mmCIF file of C-alpha atoms and ligand atoms in Angstrom:
data_model
loop_
_atom_site.group_PDB
_atom_site.id
_atom_site.type_symbol
_atom_site.label_atom_id
_atom_site.label_comp_id
_atom_site.label_asym_id
_atom_site.label_seq_id
_atom_site.Cartn_x
_atom_site.Cartn_y
_atom_site.Cartn_z
ATOM 1 C CA MET A 556 188.631 85.703 241.701
ATOM 2 C CA LYS A 557 190.573 85.608 244.898
ATOM 3 C CA ARG A 558 190.276 87.897 247.886
ATOM 4 C CA ARG A 559 193.629 87.826 249.473
ATOM 5 C CA ASN A 560 196.772 89.623 250.135
ATOM 6 C CA PHE A 561 195.444 91.959 252.596
ATOM 7 C CA ILE A 562 197.849 94.731 253.503
ATOM 8 C CA LYS A 563 199.923 94.052 250.412
ATOM 9 C CA ASN A 564 201.427 97.417 249.880
ATOM 10 C CA ALA A 565 202.173 98.841 246.520
ATOM 11 C CA SER A 566 202.282 102.272 244.837
ATOM 12 C CA LEU A 567 198.705 103.152 245.488
ATOM 13 C CA THR A 568 198.360 100.826 248.260
ATOM 14 C CA GLY A 569 201.356 101.330 250.498
ATOM 15 C CA VAL A 570 199.567 103.981 252.327
ATOM 16 C CA GLY A 571 197.985 104.475 255.714
ATOM 17 C CA LEU A 572 195.084 106.832 255.581
ATOM 18 C CA ALA A 573 193.902 108.806 258.426
ATOM 19 C CA VAL A 574 190.215 108.705 258.617
ATOM 20 C CA GLY A 575 189.143 110.052 262.040
ATOM 21 C CA ASN A 576 190.948 107.675 264.250
ATOM 22 C CA THR A 577 191.287 105.019 261.699
ATOM 23 C CA LEU A 578 193.835 103.879 259.190
ATOM 24 C CA ILE A 579 192.617 102.536 255.916
ATOM 25 C CA GLY A 580 195.065 100.409 253.917
ATOM 26 C CA CYS A 581 194.486 99.407 250.387
ATOM 27 C CA VAL A 582 195.130 96.176 248.389
ATOM 28 C CA GLU A 583 197.006 95.510 245.260
ATOM 29 C CA LYS A 584 195.363 93.852 242.265
ATOM 30 C CA THR A 585 196.844 90.611 241.160
ATOM 31 C CA SER A 586 197.808 89.981 237.593
ATOM 32 C CA GLU A 587 195.323 87.235 237.384
ATOM 33 C CA ASP A 588 192.573 89.643 238.366
ATOM 34 C CA LYS A 589 193.732 92.150 235.851
ATOM 35 C CA LYS A 590 193.433 89.542 233.051
ATOM 36 C CA THR A 591 189.756 89.034 233.806
ATOM 37 C CA VAL A 592 188.901 92.630 233.266
ATOM 38 C CA ALA A 593 187.683 93.582 229.854
ATOM 39 C CA ALA A 594 189.625 96.366 228.385
ATOM 40 C CA ALA A 595 186.453 98.160 227.424
ATOM 41 C CA THR A 596 184.967 101.123 229.225
ATOM 42 C CA THR A 597 181.567 101.912 230.477
ATOM 43 C CA ASP A 598 178.933 102.527 227.871
ATOM 44 C CA GLY A 599 176.180 104.882 227.118
ATOM 45 C CA SER A 600 174.316 102.587 224.761
ATOM 46 C CA ASN A 601 170.599 101.886 224.877
ATOM 47 C CA GLY A 602 170.218 98.123 225.310
ATOM 48 C CA SER A 603 167.105 95.984 225.611
ATOM 49 C CA LEU A 604 165.556 95.104 228.803
ATOM 50 C CA PRO A 605 165.854 93.505 231.181
ATOM 51 C CA LEU A 606 169.275 94.360 232.496
ATOM 52 C CA VAL A 607 171.207 94.024 235.597
ATOM 53 C CA ILE A 608 174.454 95.733 236.792
ATOM 54 C CA ALA A 609 176.498 95.131 239.815
ATOM 55 C CA THR A 610 179.634 96.391 241.553
ATOM 56 C CA TRP A 611 182.822 94.438 241.016
ATOM 57 C CA HIS A 612 183.208 90.943 239.404
ATOM 58 C CA VAL A 613 180.134 89.152 240.420
ATOM 59 C CA ILE A 614 179.249 87.078 237.416
ATOM 60 C CA ASP A 615 177.367 84.466 239.353
ATOM 61 C CA ALA A 616 175.263 87.054 241.134
ATOM 62 C CA THR A 617 174.260 88.745 237.872
ATOM 63 C CA THR A 618 173.579 85.447 236.359
ATOM 64 C CA LYS A 619 171.110 84.693 239.201
ATOM 65 C CA ALA A 620 169.482 88.100 238.898
ATOM 66 C CA MET A 621 169.086 87.684 235.135
ATOM 67 C CA GLU A 622 167.410 84.289 235.621
ATOM 68 C CA VAL A 623 164.735 85.932 237.782
ATOM 69 C CA LEU A 624 164.355 88.758 235.305
ATOM 70 C CA GLU A 625 164.109 86.498 232.256
ATOM 71 C CA ALA A 626 161.484 84.428 233.965
ATOM 72 C CA GLY A 627 159.382 87.588 234.279
ATOM 73 C CA GLY A 628 160.401 88.323 237.853
ATOM 74 C CA THR A 629 160.546 91.790 239.248
ATOM 75 C CA ALA A 630 163.713 93.925 239.500
ATOM 76 C CA LEU A 631 163.193 93.810 243.263
ATOM 77 C CA ASP A 632 163.333 90.004 243.352
ATOM 78 C CA ALA A 633 166.236 90.048 240.980
ATOM 79 C CA VAL A 634 168.470 92.274 243.040
ATOM 80 C CA GLU A 635 167.678 90.395 246.286
ATOM 81 C CA GLN A 636 168.386 87.004 244.703
ATOM 82 C CA GLY A 637 171.550 88.349 243.071
ATOM 83 C CA CYS A 638 172.922 89.706 246.301
ATOM 84 C CA ARG A 639 172.111 86.565 248.109
ATOM 85 C CA VAL A 640 174.521 84.680 245.921
ATOM 86 C CA GLU A 641 177.463 86.757 247.175
ATOM 87 C CA GLU A 642 176.239 86.699 250.771
ATOM 88 C CA ALA A 643 176.328 82.909 250.708
ATOM 89 C CA ASN A 644 179.730 82.848 248.949
ATOM 90 C CA GLU A 645 182.202 82.226 251.881
ATOM 91 C CA LYS A 646 185.067 82.985 249.669
ATOM 92 C CA GLY A 647 183.939 86.645 249.396
ATOM 93 C CA GLN A 648 185.427 88.171 252.529
ATOM 94 C CA SER A 649 183.447 91.385 252.369
ATOM 95 C CA VAL A 650 179.894 90.268 252.158
ATOM 96 C CA GLY A 651 177.709 87.928 254.274
ATOM 97 C CA LYS A 652 179.128 84.725 255.509
ATOM 98 C CA GLY A 653 182.852 84.783 255.556
ATOM 99 C CA GLY A 654 183.116 88.559 255.789
ATOM 100 C CA LEU A 655 186.051 89.904 257.624
ATOM 101 C CA PRO A 656 185.263 90.900 261.139
ATOM 102 C CA ASP A 657 185.653 94.093 263.090
ATOM 103 C CA ARG A 658 188.712 94.544 265.212
ATOM 104 C CA ASP A 659 187.180 92.546 268.040
ATOM 105 C CA GLY A 660 186.342 89.595 265.775
ATOM 106 C CA ASN A 661 182.611 90.289 265.160
ATOM 107 C CA VAL A 662 181.293 89.981 261.734
ATOM 108 C CA THR A 663 178.645 92.749 261.354
ATOM 109 C CA LEU A 664 176.685 93.235 258.192
ATOM 110 C CA ASP A 665 175.049 96.284 256.612
ATOM 111 C CA ALA A 666 172.488 96.011 253.731
ATOM 112 C CA CYS A 667 169.665 97.791 252.179
ATOM 113 C CA ILE A 668 167.039 97.396 249.376
ATOM 114 C CA MET A 669 164.834 99.837 247.553
ATOM 115 C CA ASP A 670 161.891 99.279 245.240
ATOM 116 C CA LYS A 671 160.208 100.959 242.302
ATOM 117 C CA HIS A 672 157.822 102.831 244.537
ATOM 118 C CA GLY A 673 160.663 104.392 246.510
ATOM 119 C CA ASN A 674 160.097 101.999 249.422
ATOM 120 C CA CYS A 675 163.150 100.872 251.254
ATOM 121 C CA GLY A 676 164.472 98.747 254.100
ATOM 122 C CA SER A 677 167.791 98.506 255.756
ATOM 123 C CA VAL A 678 169.672 96.737 258.413
ATOM 124 C CA VAL A 679 172.815 97.950 260.134
ATOM 125 C CA TYR A 680 175.277 96.034 262.527
ATOM 126 C CA LEU A 681 173.499 92.787 261.972
ATOM 127 C CA LYS A 682 175.124 89.848 263.381
ATOM 128 C CA ASP A 683 174.818 86.094 262.873
ATOM 129 C CA ILE A 684 172.477 86.230 259.881
ATOM 130 C CA THR A 685 173.870 85.570 256.408
ATOM 131 C CA HIS A 686 171.254 87.027 254.172
ATOM 132 C CA ALA A 687 171.174 90.649 255.443
ATOM 133 C CA VAL A 688 169.599 91.847 252.141
ATOM 134 C CA SER A 689 166.621 89.589 252.751
ATOM 135 C CA VAL A 690 166.241 90.912 256.251
ATOM 136 C CA ALA A 691 166.340 94.427 254.833
ATOM 137 C CA ARG A 692 163.497 93.456 252.426
ATOM 138 C CA LYS A 693 161.481 92.184 255.358
ATOM 139 C CA VAL A 694 162.047 95.438 257.209
ATOM 140 C CA MET A 695 160.737 97.200 254.100
ATOM 141 C CA GLU A 696 157.670 94.934 253.551
ATOM 142 C CA ASP A 697 156.718 93.903 257.061
ATOM 143 C CA THR A 698 157.376 96.925 259.282
ATOM 144 C CA PRO A 699 156.461 100.576 259.077
ATOM 145 C CA HIS A 700 160.244 101.333 259.469
ATOM 146 C CA VAL A 701 163.138 101.812 257.164
ATOM 147 C CA MET A 702 166.052 100.668 259.334
ATOM 148 C CA LEU A 703 166.699 98.217 262.081
ATOM 149 C CA ALA A 704 170.017 98.020 263.991
ATOM 150 C CA GLY A 705 172.019 95.476 265.955
ATOM 151 C CA GLU A 706 170.250 93.158 268.298
ATOM 152 C CA GLY A 707 166.862 94.530 267.283
ATOM 153 C CA ALA A 708 167.615 93.700 263.618
ATOM 154 C CA LYS A 709 168.792 90.208 264.613
ATOM 155 C CA GLN A 710 165.756 89.513 266.728
ATOM 156 C CA PHE A 711 163.463 90.721 263.936
ATOM 157 C CA ALA A 712 165.270 88.376 261.538
ATOM 158 C CA LEU A 713 164.876 85.439 263.861
ATOM 159 C CA SER A 714 161.256 86.156 264.268
ATOM 160 C CA LYS A 715 160.927 86.041 260.479
ATOM 161 C CA GLY A 716 162.494 82.543 260.308
ATOM 162 C CA PHE A 717 166.023 83.503 259.404
ATOM 163 C CA GLU A 718 168.543 81.158 261.140
ATOM 164 C CA ALA A 719 171.369 82.274 263.333
ATOM 165 C CA GLU A 720 174.898 81.044 262.219
ATOM 166 C CA ASP A 721 178.415 81.843 262.942
ATOM 167 C CA LEU A 722 179.540 84.118 260.163
ATOM 168 C CA LEU A 723 183.116 84.125 260.999
ATOM 169 C CA THR A 724 184.691 81.354 258.696
ATOM 170 C CA ASP A 725 188.109 79.737 259.445
ATOM 171 C CA ALA A 726 189.658 81.748 256.687
ATOM 172 C CA SER A 727 188.387 85.018 258.017
ATOM 173 C CA LYS A 728 189.267 84.105 261.544
ATOM 174 C CA LYS A 729 192.856 83.324 260.438
ATOM 175 C CA ALA A 730 193.044 86.629 258.528
ATOM 176 C CA TRP A 731 191.860 88.532 261.576
ATOM 177 C CA GLU A 732 194.370 86.703 263.858
ATOM 178 C CA GLU A 733 197.155 87.578 261.547
ATOM 179 C CA TRP A 734 196.021 91.175 261.520
ATOM 180 C CA LYS A 735 196.065 91.250 265.289
ATOM 181 C CA VAL A 736 199.638 90.177 265.497
ATOM 182 C CA LYS A 737 200.689 93.559 264.451
ATOM 183 C CA SER A 738 198.066 95.286 266.512
ATOM 184 C CA GLU A 739 197.868 97.936 264.000
ATOM 185 C CA TYR A 740 194.460 99.489 263.590
ATOM 186 C CA LYS A 741 194.140 99.365 259.873
ATOM 187 C CA PRO A 742 190.680 98.531 258.624
ATOM 188 C CA ILE A 743 191.071 97.318 255.075
ATOM 189 C CA ILE A 744 189.221 98.949 252.120
ATOM 190 C CA ASN A 745 189.680 97.030 248.933
ATOM 191 C CA ILE A 746 190.687 99.447 246.315
ATOM 192 C CA GLU A 747 190.092 97.303 243.207
ATOM 193 C CA ASN A 748 188.590 94.006 243.853
ATOM 194 C CA HIS A 749 185.313 92.333 244.558
ATOM 195 C CA ASP A 750 184.070 93.839 247.588
ATOM 196 C CA THR A 751 180.574 95.192 248.755
ATOM 197 C CA ILE A 752 178.010 94.137 246.259
ATOM 198 C CA GLY A 753 175.652 96.736 245.000
ATOM 199 C CA MET A 754 173.140 95.636 242.314
ATOM 200 C CA LEU A 755 170.721 97.564 240.131
ATOM 201 C CA ALA A 756 168.161 96.001 237.825
ATOM 202 C CA ILE A 757 165.492 96.916 235.338
ATOM 203 C CA ASP A 758 162.808 94.288 234.762
ATOM 204 C CA LYS A 759 160.747 93.574 231.631
ATOM 205 C CA ASN A 760 158.209 96.192 232.729
ATOM 206 C CA GLY A 761 160.955 98.850 232.810
ATOM 207 C CA ASP A 762 160.849 99.059 236.613
ATOM 208 C CA ILE A 763 163.903 99.696 238.626
ATOM 209 C CA SER A 764 165.152 98.278 241.976
ATOM 210 C CA GLY A 765 168.430 98.159 243.782
ATOM 211 C CA ALA A 766 170.213 96.501 246.786
ATOM 212 C CA CYS A 767 173.392 96.644 248.514
ATOM 213 C CA THR A 768 175.086 94.298 251.070
ATOM 214 C CA THR A 769 178.429 94.233 252.870
ATOM 215 C CA SER A 770 180.433 93.414 255.891
ATOM 216 C CA GLY A 771 181.918 96.796 255.651
ATOM 217 C CA LEU A 772 185.511 97.707 256.322
ATOM 218 C CA ALA A 773 187.613 94.818 257.587
ATOM 219 C CA TYR A 774 188.865 95.363 261.243
ATOM 220 C CA LYS A 775 186.674 98.358 261.681
ATOM 221 C CA LEU A 776 185.836 99.842 265.043
ATOM 222 C CA GLY A 777 183.107 97.758 266.762
ATOM 223 C CA GLY A 778 179.791 99.616 265.897
ATOM 224 C CA ARG A 779 181.044 101.274 262.824
ATOM 225 C CA VAL A 780 178.454 101.508 260.040
ATOM 226 C CA GLY A 781 179.234 102.509 256.453
ATOM 227 C CA ASP A 782 177.305 103.973 253.648
ATOM 228 C CA SER A 783 175.909 100.712 252.237
ATOM 229 C CA PRO A 784 172.691 100.583 254.459
ATOM 230 C CA ILE A 785 172.160 104.359 254.247
ATOM 231 C CA ILE A 786 169.432 105.151 251.723
ATOM 232 C CA GLY A 787 170.724 107.920 249.536
ATOM 233 C CA SER A 788 174.323 107.237 250.282
ATOM 234 C CA GLY A 789 175.072 103.630 249.480
ATOM 235 C CA LEU A 790 171.947 103.210 247.275
ATOM 236 C CA PHE A 791 169.193 105.283 245.666
ATOM 237 C CA VAL A 792 166.374 104.391 243.378
ATOM 238 C CA ASP A 793 163.961 106.639 241.584
ATOM 239 C CA ASN A 794 161.838 104.678 239.160
ATOM 240 C CA GLU A 795 161.156 107.774 237.043
ATOM 241 C CA ILE A 796 164.936 108.549 236.610
ATOM 242 C CA GLY A 797 167.290 105.794 237.492
ATOM 243 C CA ALA A 798 169.401 104.235 240.280
ATOM 244 C CA CYS A 799 172.856 104.373 241.741
ATOM 245 C CA VAL A 800 174.901 102.253 244.168
ATOM 246 C CA ALA A 801 178.269 102.935 245.715
ATOM 247 C CA THR A 802 181.224 100.992 246.844
ATOM 248 C CA GLY A 803 184.523 102.028 248.617
ATOM 249 C CA LEU A 804 185.185 104.037 251.668
ATOM 250 C CA GLY A 805 181.656 104.612 252.994
ATOM 251 C CA GLU A 806 182.492 107.642 255.066
ATOM 252 C CA GLU A 807 183.293 109.576 251.879
ATOM 253 C CA VAL A 808 180.077 108.405 250.215
ATOM 254 C CA VAL A 809 178.037 109.388 253.272
ATOM 255 C CA LYS A 810 179.607 112.890 253.439
ATOM 256 C CA THR A 811 178.409 113.551 249.837
ATOM 257 C CA VAL A 812 175.248 111.579 249.913
ATOM 258 C CA GLY A 813 176.639 109.984 246.794
ATOM 259 C CA SER A 814 173.918 107.815 245.336
ATOM 260 C CA PHE A 815 171.184 110.280 245.748
ATOM 261 C CA LEU A 816 173.496 112.902 244.143
ATOM 262 C CA VAL A 817 174.024 110.677 241.091
ATOM 263 C CA VAL A 818 170.266 110.117 240.649
ATOM 264 C CA GLU A 819 169.576 113.939 240.981
ATOM 265 C CA LEU A 820 172.328 114.690 238.446
ATOM 266 C CA MET A 821 170.623 112.163 236.044
ATOM 267 C CA ARG A 822 167.299 114.038 236.797
ATOM 268 C CA GLN A 823 168.996 117.193 235.601
ATOM 269 C CA GLY A 824 169.920 115.607 232.314
ATOM 270 C CA LYS A 825 173.311 114.001 232.862
ATOM 271 C CA SER A 826 173.968 110.511 231.559
ATOM 272 C CA PRO A 827 174.728 107.768 234.169
ATOM 273 C CA GLN A 828 178.466 108.043 233.260
ATOM 274 C CA GLU A 829 178.466 111.792 233.589
ATOM 275 C CA ALA A 830 176.524 111.673 236.876
ATOM 276 C CA CYS A 831 179.043 109.165 238.323
ATOM 277 C CA GLU A 832 181.965 111.237 237.302
ATOM 278 C CA GLU A 833 180.470 114.383 238.804
ATOM 279 C CA ALA A 834 179.758 112.564 242.121
ATOM 280 C CA ILE A 835 183.466 111.458 242.185
ATOM 281 C CA SER A 836 184.523 114.983 241.490
ATOM 282 C CA ARG A 837 182.643 116.153 244.528
ATOM 283 C CA ILE A 838 184.875 113.916 246.650
ATOM 284 C CA VAL A 839 188.234 114.504 244.996
ATOM 285 C CA ASN A 840 187.925 118.184 244.623
ATOM 286 C CA LYS A 841 187.139 118.896 248.240
ATOM 287 C CA PRO A 842 189.863 121.107 249.774
ATOM 288 C CA ASN A 843 192.517 118.898 251.415
ATOM 289 C CA SER A 844 190.986 115.758 249.967
ATOM 290 C CA ASN A 845 193.287 112.809 250.544
ATOM 291 C CA TYR A 846 191.552 110.741 247.793
ATOM 292 C CA LYS A 847 194.851 109.177 246.772
ATOM 293 C CA ASN A 848 194.532 106.945 249.837
ATOM 294 C CA PHE A 849 191.001 105.611 249.389
ATOM 295 C CA GLN A 850 188.706 104.337 246.707
ATOM 296 C CA VAL A 851 185.094 105.187 245.955
ATOM 297 C CA GLY A 852 183.243 103.838 242.962
ATOM 298 C CA TYR A 853 179.686 104.296 241.673
ATOM 299 C CA ILE A 854 177.584 102.464 239.158
ATOM 300 C CA ALA A 855 174.322 103.879 237.731
ATOM 301 C CA VAL A 856 171.566 103.084 235.362
ATOM 302 C CA ASN A 857 168.909 105.389 233.931
ATOM 303 C CA LYS A 858 165.265 104.720 232.785
ATOM 304 C CA LYS A 859 166.437 104.141 229.227
ATOM 305 C CA GLY A 860 168.832 101.386 230.227
ATOM 306 C CA GLU A 861 171.969 103.393 229.724
ATOM 307 C CA THR A 862 174.668 102.600 232.361
ATOM 308 C CA GLY A 863 177.708 104.126 233.743
ATOM 309 C CA SER A 864 180.486 103.581 236.295
ATOM 310 C CA TYR A 865 183.315 105.708 237.584
ATOM 311 C CA SER A 866 185.830 105.454 240.524
ATOM 312 C CA ILE A 867 188.579 107.433 242.040
ATOM 313 C CA HIS A 868 191.265 104.760 241.314
ATOM 314 C CA GLN A 869 191.832 102.119 238.595
ATOM 315 C CA TRP A 870 190.571 98.627 238.896
ATOM 316 C CA PHE A 871 187.023 99.224 239.938
ATOM 317 C CA SER A 872 184.722 97.287 237.684
ATOM 318 C CA MET A 873 181.094 96.701 237.028
ATOM 319 C CA THR A 874 179.501 93.483 236.037
ATOM 320 C CA LYS A 875 176.716 93.931 233.471
ATOM 321 C CA PHE A 876 174.219 91.359 232.035
ATOM 322 C CA GLN A 877 172.257 92.534 229.091
ATOM 323 C CA ASP A 878 171.283 91.184 225.652
ATOM 324 C CA GLY A 879 172.603 87.788 226.669
ATOM 325 C CA VAL A 880 176.093 89.163 227.488
ATOM 326 C CA ASN A 881 177.213 88.815 231.085
ATOM 327 C CA GLU A 882 180.586 90.642 231.440
ATOM 328 C CA GLN A 883 182.939 92.460 233.715
ATOM 329 C CA ILE A 884 183.531 96.004 232.457
ATOM 330 C CA GLN A 885 186.490 97.922 233.541
ATOM 331 C CA SER A 886 185.463 101.325 234.931
ATOM 332 C CA ASP A 887 187.030 104.523 234.033
ATOM 333 C CA TYR A 888 188.714 106.386 236.838
ATOM 334 C CA PHE A 889 189.862 109.773 238.076
ATOM 335 C CA ASN A 890 193.381 109.168 239.376
ATOM 336 C CA LYS A 891 195.542 108.752 236.203
ATOM 337 C CA ALA A 892 198.432 110.594 237.558
HETATM 338 C C1 SD4 B 146 181.685 100.520 253.716
HETATM 339 N N1 SD4 B 146 181.070 100.927 251.369
HETATM 340 O O1 SD4 B 146 181.235 99.823 254.717
HETATM 341 C C2 SD4 B 146 181.395 99.903 252.311
HETATM 342 C C3 SD4 B 146 182.649 99.141 251.979
HETATM 343 C C4 SD4 B 146 182.840 98.860 250.472
HETATM 344 O O2 SD4 B 146 184.196 98.395 248.808
HETATM 345 O O3 SD4 B 146 182.134 99.072 249.713
HETATM 346 N N2 SD4 B 146 184.009 98.436 250.072
HETATM 347 O O4 SD4 B 146 182.160 101.596 253.744
#
């Protein structure tokens, strides 16, 4: 699965979207990518436990998570280990090492994690540390806090034995330098492809955990933080009900507290699929919503092991590993016009 062709304009994608002072461009899906997507839809079936789902096409990450779960590991260990696979994958230019930088050339990571007790940890604007999700876990487990930012987060990570390294790979530096030529401020949000990884798992005990990790919008303003490390927006877990994780334009997710909303809708009796659809409708039905120009996608799971996913635009997908099947499932979507 290749991440490339940034600013390749097409019907959906040839847009510049005003978001505050920013412009968000979108990326077209290649025919190769389209072939890898199962024609199926999201499901409402009860499957056996354990199970893991993740945003986008991240088969290696779900494989790792399932290894942990099958060995009797906790959902918390599974989502951390699964996310680490993508953080270490330099080819993924939206997560961890190799992530695309901000407009000034700095790679800054956002991540969070949440366990079955409702404990959570988060890091924002983290530089020079690949495994942001593991730093978030340390924040959760080793401090009385939920969130650490910037230099403080980095120093905390170093104190916990994480190693500093340059996250800007040659490929990402080259992409940034090419972007700079035009001097257009167009942070890229990927409308249909592997991007931020959000992962939810239920272990053999039926306990739920989730995690989310990203380098955020490419070429963002320095200091910009998205939804991914914000508990309730990018991720929410309630072990009694279920869990949800988001991807896409974080500002829109934050404004609607999306993941918390999905879990609360499940609490009220909606299926994961219905809840994801309702959360997307809250975004697209806002007066003057310019949803045609950005993507948001949710995946969710409930306590019964039912799953759902929904996005504004086509080509969002979920990877699901359950009952021995590890597959990419094309998400249903709102904008069919
Ligand atoms: C952000 N939600 O920083 C992330 C980016 C993302 O798919 O998920 N892109 O806003």
